[in-house]
């Protein structure tokens, strides 16, 4: 039995759809029927379900709001909630798959991609909370997969692709930052790796996962809108200030995932597949 937390979110919905397709037994929960911020509720519900694997997709992801009005909720969901889920997983003997972020790094690395062994140094509240969640998982469990990902897009929720497509219907010119570099991640690809990790029993530990190749936000936007009648103009981060710190460079090394035998498609192919699935 697989338990999904945050099953109504962008990733959780994708995971639920994948498990439907594969015919595996699962229980999909959201905050209404599994409030992970309540320790007693979390423990009793997970003891009742007795999952073998927990896909912990529940998260607070409003990065800018986490800096001020959302700071308490960010801490409650991403730290306290994750610790509660990890303690429950420990109690029932379940494997835990925890989704983390490239924001655990400060984005200042000059010599190559971020590896799983690199020192973390989050510079915003969201990244700090997700790292605290990682540490709770490591402290409580041996049987876990921490999967750090970045620039997530998918069919089931707000994301950069939908935002760009929507803006392109309203404006003739869009400005997008060209000095922040990373790797886009399609939720379908991420969901498939989550299932692969748990089903194939790859070595426990921390992994970096996104689609292959890298780009700037400007290059990502240009590819998204290549068939649209809109001009995409590059700007600097200074010209587009945001409340929360954004890493200038968050390209994560994918070699550990590739070493498991999992095939990672590049982000351009993932984007095309996503566009095709979104139109169906």
PDB file of C-alpha atoms in Angstrom, residues 2-263:
ATOM      1  CA  UNK A   2       1.269   3.465  -0.945  1.00  0.00           C
ATOM      2  CA  UNK A   3       0.188   6.596   0.903  1.00  0.00           C
ATOM      3  CA  UNK A   4       0.292   9.976  -0.845  1.00  0.00           C
ATOM      4  CA  UNK A   5       0.260  13.187   1.189  1.00  0.00           C
ATOM      5  CA  UNK A   6      -0.716  16.392  -0.585  1.00  0.00           C
ATOM      6  CA  UNK A   7      -2.544  14.371  -3.222  1.00  0.00           C
ATOM      7  CA  UNK A   8      -4.442  17.398  -4.557  1.00  0.00           C
ATOM      8  CA  UNK A   9      -1.301  19.410  -5.256  1.00  0.00           C
ATOM      9  CA  UNK A  10       0.596  19.700  -8.532  1.00  0.00           C
ATOM     10  CA  UNK A  11       2.913  16.757  -7.861  1.00  0.00           C
ATOM     11  CA  UNK A  12       0.508  14.756  -5.709  1.00  0.00           C
ATOM     12  CA  UNK A  13      -2.115  14.731  -8.447  1.00  0.00           C
ATOM     13  CA  UNK A  14       0.487  13.562 -10.964  1.00  0.00           C
ATOM     14  CA  UNK A  15       1.602  10.772  -8.634  1.00  0.00           C
ATOM     15  CA  UNK A  16      -2.012   9.725  -8.065  1.00  0.00           C
ATOM     16  CA  UNK A  17      -2.613   9.557 -11.820  1.00  0.00           C
ATOM     17  CA  UNK A  18       0.526   7.459 -12.323  1.00  0.00           C
ATOM     18  CA  UNK A  19      -0.483   4.985  -9.611  1.00  0.00           C
ATOM     19  CA  UNK A  20      -3.940   4.734 -11.190  1.00  0.00           C
ATOM     20  CA  UNK A  21      -2.292   3.796 -14.485  1.00  0.00           C
ATOM     21  CA  UNK A  22      -0.021   1.212 -12.905  1.00  0.00           C
ATOM     22  CA  UNK A  23      -2.810  -0.414 -10.909  1.00  0.00           C
ATOM     23  CA  UNK A  24      -0.976  -0.198  -7.582  1.00  0.00           C
ATOM     24  CA  UNK A  25      -2.912   0.094  -4.326  1.00  0.00           C
ATOM     25  CA  UNK A  26      -2.734   3.552  -2.815  1.00  0.00           C
ATOM     26  CA  UNK A  27      -4.479   5.959  -0.466  1.00  0.00           C
ATOM     27  CA  UNK A  28      -4.501   9.596  -1.587  1.00  0.00           C
ATOM     28  CA  UNK A  29      -4.829  12.168   1.202  1.00  0.00           C
ATOM     29  CA  UNK A  30      -4.975  15.931   1.422  1.00  0.00           C
ATOM     30  CA  UNK A  31      -4.994  18.364   4.346  1.00  0.00           C
ATOM     31  CA  UNK A  32      -8.686  17.694   5.017  1.00  0.00           C
ATOM     32  CA  UNK A  33      -8.297  13.996   5.766  1.00  0.00           C
ATOM     33  CA  UNK A  34      -4.651  14.001   6.886  1.00  0.00           C
ATOM     34  CA  UNK A  35      -3.528  17.180   8.632  1.00  0.00           C
ATOM     35  CA  UNK A  36       0.206  16.538   8.793  1.00  0.00           C
ATOM     36  CA  UNK A  37       0.670  19.508  11.137  1.00  0.00           C
ATOM     37  CA  UNK A  38      -1.240  17.585  13.827  1.00  0.00           C
ATOM     38  CA  UNK A  39       1.067  14.938  15.250  1.00  0.00           C
ATOM     39  CA  UNK A  40      -1.618  12.733  16.838  1.00  0.00           C
ATOM     40  CA  UNK A  41      -3.845  12.801  13.758  1.00  0.00           C
ATOM     41  CA  UNK A  42      -0.896  11.997  11.493  1.00  0.00           C
ATOM     42  CA  UNK A  43       0.237   9.063  13.594  1.00  0.00           C
ATOM     43  CA  UNK A  44      -3.225   7.545  14.023  1.00  0.00           C
ATOM     44  CA  UNK A  45      -4.159   7.948  10.337  1.00  0.00           C
ATOM     45  CA  UNK A  46      -0.911   6.413   9.092  1.00  0.00           C
ATOM     46  CA  UNK A  47      -1.161   3.582  11.627  1.00  0.00           C
ATOM     47  CA  UNK A  48      -4.661   2.949  10.309  1.00  0.00           C
ATOM     48  CA  UNK A  49      -3.505   2.855   6.658  1.00  0.00           C
ATOM     49  CA  UNK A  50      -0.308   0.859   7.340  1.00  0.00           C
ATOM     50  CA  UNK A  51       1.477   1.947   4.147  1.00  0.00           C
ATOM     51  CA  UNK A  52       4.665   0.293   2.932  1.00  0.00           C
ATOM     52  CA  UNK A  53       5.700   3.499   1.166  1.00  0.00           C
ATOM     53  CA  UNK A  54       4.806   7.139   1.809  1.00  0.00           C
ATOM     54  CA  UNK A  55       5.108   9.649  -1.034  1.00  0.00           C
ATOM     55  CA  UNK A  56       5.311  12.870   0.956  1.00  0.00           C
ATOM     56  CA  UNK A  57       4.154  15.462  -1.594  1.00  0.00           C
ATOM     57  CA  UNK A  58       2.435  17.812   0.861  1.00  0.00           C
ATOM     58  CA  UNK A  59       4.307  21.106   1.089  1.00  0.00           C
ATOM     59  CA  UNK A  60       3.968  24.844   1.485  1.00  0.00           C
ATOM     60  CA  UNK A  61       5.438  26.245  -1.744  1.00  0.00           C
ATOM     61  CA  UNK A  62       4.597  29.976  -1.732  1.00  0.00           C
ATOM     62  CA  UNK A  63       8.260  31.001  -1.783  1.00  0.00           C
ATOM     63  CA  UNK A  64       7.783  34.770  -1.520  1.00  0.00           C
ATOM     64  CA  UNK A  65       4.989  34.600   1.064  1.00  0.00           C
ATOM     65  CA  UNK A  66       7.194  32.332   3.195  1.00  0.00           C
ATOM     66  CA  UNK A  67       9.395  35.366   3.842  1.00  0.00           C
ATOM     67  CA  UNK A  68       6.746  37.141   5.917  1.00  0.00           C
ATOM     68  CA  UNK A  69       2.983  36.469   6.182  1.00  0.00           C
ATOM     69  CA  UNK A  70       3.418  32.794   5.279  1.00  0.00           C
ATOM     70  CA  UNK A  71       6.484  32.149   7.425  1.00  0.00           C
ATOM     71  CA  UNK A  72       4.596  30.407  10.222  1.00  0.00           C
ATOM     72  CA  UNK A  73       2.674  28.150   7.826  1.00  0.00           C
ATOM     73  CA  UNK A  74       5.890  27.392   5.921  1.00  0.00           C
ATOM     74  CA  UNK A  75       7.486  26.223   9.175  1.00  0.00           C
ATOM     75  CA  UNK A  76       4.408  24.320  10.270  1.00  0.00           C
ATOM     76  CA  UNK A  77       3.913  22.363   7.027  1.00  0.00           C
ATOM     77  CA  UNK A  78       7.460  21.905   5.740  1.00  0.00           C
ATOM     78  CA  UNK A  79       9.219  21.272   9.071  1.00  0.00           C
ATOM     79  CA  UNK A  80       6.701  20.181  11.719  1.00  0.00           C
ATOM     80  CA  UNK A  81       4.525  18.346   9.202  1.00  0.00           C
ATOM     81  CA  UNK A  82       7.461  16.526   7.653  1.00  0.00           C
ATOM     82  CA  UNK A  83       8.742  15.485  11.079  1.00  0.00           C
ATOM     83  CA  UNK A  84       5.287  14.154  11.961  1.00  0.00           C
ATOM     84  CA  UNK A  85       5.122  12.120   8.748  1.00  0.00           C
ATOM     85  CA  UNK A  86       8.657  10.816   9.301  1.00  0.00           C
ATOM     86  CA  UNK A  87       7.833   9.757  12.880  1.00  0.00           C
ATOM     87  CA  UNK A  88       4.730   7.956  11.645  1.00  0.00           C
ATOM     88  CA  UNK A  89       6.758   6.251   8.904  1.00  0.00           C
ATOM     89  CA  UNK A  90       9.214   5.107  11.556  1.00  0.00           C
ATOM     90  CA  UNK A  91       6.363   3.730  13.681  1.00  0.00           C
ATOM     91  CA  UNK A  92       4.801   1.661  10.878  1.00  0.00           C
ATOM     92  CA  UNK A  93       8.070   0.721   9.144  1.00  0.00           C
ATOM     93  CA  UNK A  94       7.303   2.543   5.889  1.00  0.00           C
ATOM     94  CA  UNK A  95       9.782   3.843   3.331  1.00  0.00           C
ATOM     95  CA  UNK A  96       9.504   7.621   2.974  1.00  0.00           C
ATOM     96  CA  UNK A  97       9.972   9.599  -0.236  1.00  0.00           C
ATOM     97  CA  UNK A  98      10.423  13.277   0.648  1.00  0.00           C
ATOM     98  CA  UNK A  99      10.493  15.986  -2.015  1.00  0.00           C
ATOM     99  CA  UNK A 100      12.976  18.784  -1.367  1.00  0.00           C
ATOM    100  CA  UNK A 101      14.340  21.667  -3.423  1.00  0.00           C
ATOM    101  CA  UNK A 102      17.342  23.260  -5.113  1.00  0.00           C
ATOM    102  CA  UNK A 103      16.755  26.209  -2.758  1.00  0.00           C
ATOM    103  CA  UNK A 104      18.714  24.349  -0.068  1.00  0.00           C
ATOM    104  CA  UNK A 105      21.748  25.732  -1.945  1.00  0.00           C
ATOM    105  CA  UNK A 106      22.769  29.391  -2.148  1.00  0.00           C
ATOM    106  CA  UNK A 107      23.384  29.330  -5.912  1.00  0.00           C
ATOM    107  CA  UNK A 108      26.937  30.671  -5.789  1.00  0.00           C
ATOM    108  CA  UNK A 109      28.849  27.553  -6.867  1.00  0.00           C
ATOM    109  CA  UNK A 110      31.389  28.356  -9.585  1.00  0.00           C
ATOM    110  CA  UNK A 111      32.903  24.962 -10.415  1.00  0.00           C
ATOM    111  CA  UNK A 112      30.308  22.584 -11.816  1.00  0.00           C
ATOM    112  CA  UNK A 113      26.878  21.325 -10.830  1.00  0.00           C
ATOM    113  CA  UNK A 114      25.628  20.857  -7.279  1.00  0.00           C
ATOM    114  CA  UNK A 115      26.161  17.298  -6.071  1.00  0.00           C
ATOM    115  CA  UNK A 116      24.267  15.569  -3.267  1.00  0.00           C
ATOM    116  CA  UNK A 117      27.393  15.898  -1.100  1.00  0.00           C
ATOM    117  CA  UNK A 118      27.726  19.679  -1.511  1.00  0.00           C
ATOM    118  CA  UNK A 119      27.285  21.896   1.538  1.00  0.00           C
ATOM    119  CA  UNK A 120      23.786  23.341   1.854  1.00  0.00           C
ATOM    120  CA  UNK A 121      23.261  27.036   2.560  1.00  0.00           C
ATOM    121  CA  UNK A 122      19.649  28.146   1.994  1.00  0.00           C
ATOM    122  CA  UNK A 123      19.135  31.877   1.582  1.00  0.00           C
ATOM    123  CA  UNK A 124      15.346  32.056   1.767  1.00  0.00           C
ATOM    124  CA  UNK A 125      12.777  30.843   4.295  1.00  0.00           C
ATOM    125  CA  UNK A 126      11.325  28.193   1.993  1.00  0.00           C
ATOM    126  CA  UNK A 127      14.736  26.627   1.355  1.00  0.00           C
ATOM    127  CA  UNK A 128      15.590  26.765   5.057  1.00  0.00           C
ATOM    128  CA  UNK A 129      12.351  24.979   6.000  1.00  0.00           C
ATOM    129  CA  UNK A 130      12.755  22.284   3.334  1.00  0.00           C
ATOM    130  CA  UNK A 131      16.303  21.647   4.569  1.00  0.00           C
ATOM    131  CA  UNK A 132      15.011  21.307   8.135  1.00  0.00           C
ATOM    132  CA  UNK A 133      12.563  18.761   6.745  1.00  0.00           C
ATOM    133  CA  UNK A 134      15.454  16.858   5.182  1.00  0.00           C
ATOM    134  CA  UNK A 135      17.312  16.809   8.503  1.00  0.00           C
ATOM    135  CA  UNK A 136      14.226  15.481  10.317  1.00  0.00           C
ATOM    136  CA  UNK A 137      13.903  12.654   7.784  1.00  0.00           C
ATOM    137  CA  UNK A 138      17.583  11.742   8.146  1.00  0.00           C
ATOM    138  CA  UNK A 139      17.402  11.880  11.931  1.00  0.00           C
ATOM    139  CA  UNK A 140      14.382   9.607  12.231  1.00  0.00           C
ATOM    140  CA  UNK A 141      14.691   7.152   9.360  1.00  0.00           C
ATOM    141  CA  UNK A 142      17.111   4.846   7.579  1.00  0.00           C
ATOM    142  CA  UNK A 143      14.712   3.873   4.775  1.00  0.00           C
ATOM    143  CA  UNK A 144      14.189   7.155   2.945  1.00  0.00           C
ATOM    144  CA  UNK A 145      14.639   8.896  -0.385  1.00  0.00           C
ATOM    145  CA  UNK A 146      15.162  12.650  -0.260  1.00  0.00           C
ATOM    146  CA  UNK A 147      14.660  13.948  -3.801  1.00  0.00           C
ATOM    147  CA  UNK A 148      15.720  17.527  -4.456  1.00  0.00           C
ATOM    148  CA  UNK A 149      14.103  19.007  -7.512  1.00  0.00           C
ATOM    149  CA  UNK A 150      13.759  22.381  -9.253  1.00  0.00           C
ATOM    150  CA  UNK A 151      11.627  24.529 -11.570  1.00  0.00           C
ATOM    151  CA  UNK A 152       8.650  22.180 -11.393  1.00  0.00           C
ATOM    152  CA  UNK A 153       5.891  22.322 -13.999  1.00  0.00           C
ATOM    153  CA  UNK A 154       2.960  20.052 -14.714  1.00  0.00           C
ATOM    154  CA  UNK A 155      -0.628  19.723 -15.775  1.00  0.00           C
ATOM    155  CA  UNK A 156      -2.226  20.012 -12.343  1.00  0.00           C
ATOM    156  CA  UNK A 157      -1.553  23.405 -10.824  1.00  0.00           C
ATOM    157  CA  UNK A 158       0.000  26.829 -11.145  1.00  0.00           C
ATOM    158  CA  UNK A 159       3.466  26.860 -12.650  1.00  0.00           C
ATOM    159  CA  UNK A 160       5.814  28.843 -14.890  1.00  0.00           C
ATOM    160  CA  UNK A 161       4.637  27.239 -18.146  1.00  0.00           C
ATOM    161  CA  UNK A 162       0.983  28.104 -17.576  1.00  0.00           C
ATOM    162  CA  UNK A 163       1.945  31.583 -16.358  1.00  0.00           C
ATOM    163  CA  UNK A 164       3.933  32.308 -19.523  1.00  0.00           C
ATOM    164  CA  UNK A 165       1.210  30.919 -21.782  1.00  0.00           C
ATOM    165  CA  UNK A 166      -1.402  33.033 -20.020  1.00  0.00           C
ATOM    166  CA  UNK A 167       0.680  36.228 -20.175  1.00  0.00           C
ATOM    167  CA  UNK A 168       1.321  35.653 -23.884  1.00  0.00           C
ATOM    168  CA  UNK A 169      -2.410  36.028 -24.536  1.00  0.00           C
ATOM    169  CA  UNK A 170      -2.433  39.447 -22.848  1.00  0.00           C
ATOM    170  CA  UNK A 171       0.843  41.125 -23.825  1.00  0.00           C
ATOM    171  CA  UNK A 172       2.927  41.513 -26.976  1.00  0.00           C
ATOM    172  CA  UNK A 173       6.197  41.582 -25.029  1.00  0.00           C
ATOM    173  CA  UNK A 174       7.266  39.700 -21.894  1.00  0.00           C
ATOM    174  CA  UNK A 175      10.410  40.231 -19.813  1.00  0.00           C
ATOM    175  CA  UNK A 176      12.041  37.212 -18.159  1.00  0.00           C
ATOM    176  CA  UNK A 177      15.233  36.981 -16.091  1.00  0.00           C
ATOM    177  CA  UNK A 178      18.197  35.644 -18.045  1.00  0.00           C
ATOM    178  CA  UNK A 179      20.805  35.404 -15.254  1.00  0.00           C
ATOM    179  CA  UNK A 180      19.300  32.595 -13.168  1.00  0.00           C
ATOM    180  CA  UNK A 181      20.173  29.083 -14.352  1.00  0.00           C
ATOM    181  CA  UNK A 182      18.693  25.712 -13.434  1.00  0.00           C
ATOM    182  CA  UNK A 183      16.916  22.610 -14.697  1.00  0.00           C
ATOM    183  CA  UNK A 184      13.139  22.422 -15.366  1.00  0.00           C
ATOM    184  CA  UNK A 185      11.303  19.389 -13.983  1.00  0.00           C
ATOM    185  CA  UNK A 186       8.125  17.878 -15.414  1.00  0.00           C
ATOM    186  CA  UNK A 187       5.965  16.423 -12.661  1.00  0.00           C
ATOM    187  CA  UNK A 188       5.387  13.273 -14.723  1.00  0.00           C
ATOM    188  CA  UNK A 189       9.127  12.584 -14.916  1.00  0.00           C
ATOM    189  CA  UNK A 190       9.514  13.225 -11.191  1.00  0.00           C
ATOM    190  CA  UNK A 191       6.561  10.983 -10.317  1.00  0.00           C
ATOM    191  CA  UNK A 192       8.008   8.192 -12.460  1.00  0.00           C
ATOM    192  CA  UNK A 193      11.347   8.422 -10.666  1.00  0.00           C
ATOM    193  CA  UNK A 194       9.655   8.410  -7.259  1.00  0.00           C
ATOM    194  CA  UNK A 195       7.877   5.189  -8.169  1.00  0.00           C
ATOM    195  CA  UNK A 196      11.020   3.737  -9.752  1.00  0.00           C
ATOM    196  CA  UNK A 197      13.050   4.437  -6.610  1.00  0.00           C
ATOM    197  CA  UNK A 198      10.585   2.712  -4.317  1.00  0.00           C
ATOM    198  CA  UNK A 199       9.738  -0.194  -6.638  1.00  0.00           C
ATOM    199  CA  UNK A 200      13.319  -0.958  -7.713  1.00  0.00           C
ATOM    200  CA  UNK A 201      14.653  -0.525  -4.164  1.00  0.00           C
ATOM    201  CA  UNK A 202      17.562   1.655  -5.261  1.00  0.00           C
ATOM    202  CA  UNK A 203      19.978   2.596  -2.428  1.00  0.00           C
ATOM    203  CA  UNK A 204      18.410   4.855   0.187  1.00  0.00           C
ATOM    204  CA  UNK A 205      19.665   8.419   0.497  1.00  0.00           C
ATOM    205  CA  UNK A 206      19.549  11.827  -1.175  1.00  0.00           C
ATOM    206  CA  UNK A 207      19.083  12.289  -4.924  1.00  0.00           C
ATOM    207  CA  UNK A 208      18.911  15.231  -7.291  1.00  0.00           C
ATOM    208  CA  UNK A 209      16.217  14.925  -9.938  1.00  0.00           C
ATOM    209  CA  UNK A 210      15.073  17.137 -12.780  1.00  0.00           C
ATOM    210  CA  UNK A 211      14.887  16.760 -16.515  1.00  0.00           C
ATOM    211  CA  UNK A 212      18.223  16.765 -18.317  1.00  0.00           C
ATOM    212  CA  UNK A 213      20.007  19.810 -19.791  1.00  0.00           C
ATOM    213  CA  UNK A 214      19.852  23.255 -18.232  1.00  0.00           C
ATOM    214  CA  UNK A 215      18.739  26.763 -19.154  1.00  0.00           C
ATOM    215  CA  UNK A 216      17.938  30.230 -17.871  1.00  0.00           C
ATOM    216  CA  UNK A 217      14.377  31.282 -17.093  1.00  0.00           C
ATOM    217  CA  UNK A 218      14.562  33.403 -20.262  1.00  0.00           C
ATOM    218  CA  UNK A 219      15.563  30.389 -22.361  1.00  0.00           C
ATOM    219  CA  UNK A 220      12.832  28.307 -20.745  1.00  0.00           C
ATOM    220  CA  UNK A 221      10.228  30.973 -21.490  1.00  0.00           C
ATOM    221  CA  UNK A 222      11.466  31.346 -25.072  1.00  0.00           C
ATOM    222  CA  UNK A 223      11.035  27.615 -25.661  1.00  0.00           C
ATOM    223  CA  UNK A 224       7.573  27.607 -24.075  1.00  0.00           C
ATOM    224  CA  UNK A 225       6.425  30.461 -26.332  1.00  0.00           C
ATOM    225  CA  UNK A 226       8.358  29.650 -29.505  1.00  0.00           C
ATOM    226  CA  UNK A 227       5.143  29.174 -31.485  1.00  0.00           C
ATOM    227  CA  UNK A 228       3.358  32.215 -30.053  1.00  0.00           C
ATOM    228  CA  UNK A 229       3.130  35.755 -31.402  1.00  0.00           C
ATOM    229  CA  UNK A 230       4.950  37.344 -28.486  1.00  0.00           C
ATOM    230  CA  UNK A 231       8.419  38.804 -27.923  1.00  0.00           C
ATOM    231  CA  UNK A 232      10.368  37.434 -24.949  1.00  0.00           C
ATOM    232  CA  UNK A 233      12.945  39.932 -23.723  1.00  0.00           C
ATOM    233  CA  UNK A 234      15.808  39.054 -21.328  1.00  0.00           C
ATOM    234  CA  UNK A 235      16.304  41.114 -18.155  1.00  0.00           C
ATOM    235  CA  UNK A 236      18.550  40.873 -15.089  1.00  0.00           C
ATOM    236  CA  UNK A 237      17.464  39.775 -11.623  1.00  0.00           C
ATOM    237  CA  UNK A 238      18.017  43.348 -10.484  1.00  0.00           C
ATOM    238  CA  UNK A 239      15.439  44.517 -13.014  1.00  0.00           C
ATOM    239  CA  UNK A 240      12.918  41.993 -11.694  1.00  0.00           C
ATOM    240  CA  UNK A 241      13.207  42.096  -7.877  1.00  0.00           C
ATOM    241  CA  UNK A 242      11.398  39.461  -5.832  1.00  0.00           C
ATOM    242  CA  UNK A 243      10.772  39.215  -2.115  1.00  0.00           C
ATOM    243  CA  UNK A 244      12.574  35.903  -1.600  1.00  0.00           C
ATOM    244  CA  UNK A 245      16.183  35.317  -2.627  1.00  0.00           C
ATOM    245  CA  UNK A 246      16.523  33.251  -5.823  1.00  0.00           C
ATOM    246  CA  UNK A 247      19.754  31.313  -6.490  1.00  0.00           C
ATOM    247  CA  UNK A 248      21.567  32.569  -9.583  1.00  0.00           C
ATOM    248  CA  UNK A 249      22.880  29.064 -10.287  1.00  0.00           C
ATOM    249  CA  UNK A 250      21.029  25.959  -9.113  1.00  0.00           C
ATOM    250  CA  UNK A 251      21.964  23.332 -11.684  1.00  0.00           C
ATOM    251  CA  UNK A 252      22.023  20.027  -9.810  1.00  0.00           C
ATOM    252  CA  UNK A 253      24.077  17.000 -10.819  1.00  0.00           C
ATOM    253  CA  UNK A 254      21.901  14.118 -12.048  1.00  0.00           C
ATOM    254  CA  UNK A 255      24.570  11.412 -12.174  1.00  0.00           C
ATOM    255  CA  UNK A 256      23.374   9.606  -9.047  1.00  0.00           C
ATOM    256  CA  UNK A 257      19.904   9.111 -10.547  1.00  0.00           C
ATOM    257  CA  UNK A 258      21.379   8.080 -13.903  1.00  0.00           C
ATOM    258  CA  UNK A 259      23.529   5.557 -12.056  1.00  0.00           C
ATOM    259  CA  UNK A 260      20.383   3.739 -10.920  1.00  0.00           C
ATOM    260  CA  UNK A 261      19.461   2.995 -14.538  1.00  0.00           C
ATOM    261  CA  UNK A 262      16.589   5.464 -14.703  1.00  0.00           C
ATOM    262  CA  UNK A 263      16.346   7.218 -18.072  1.00  0.00           C
TER     263      UNK A 263
END
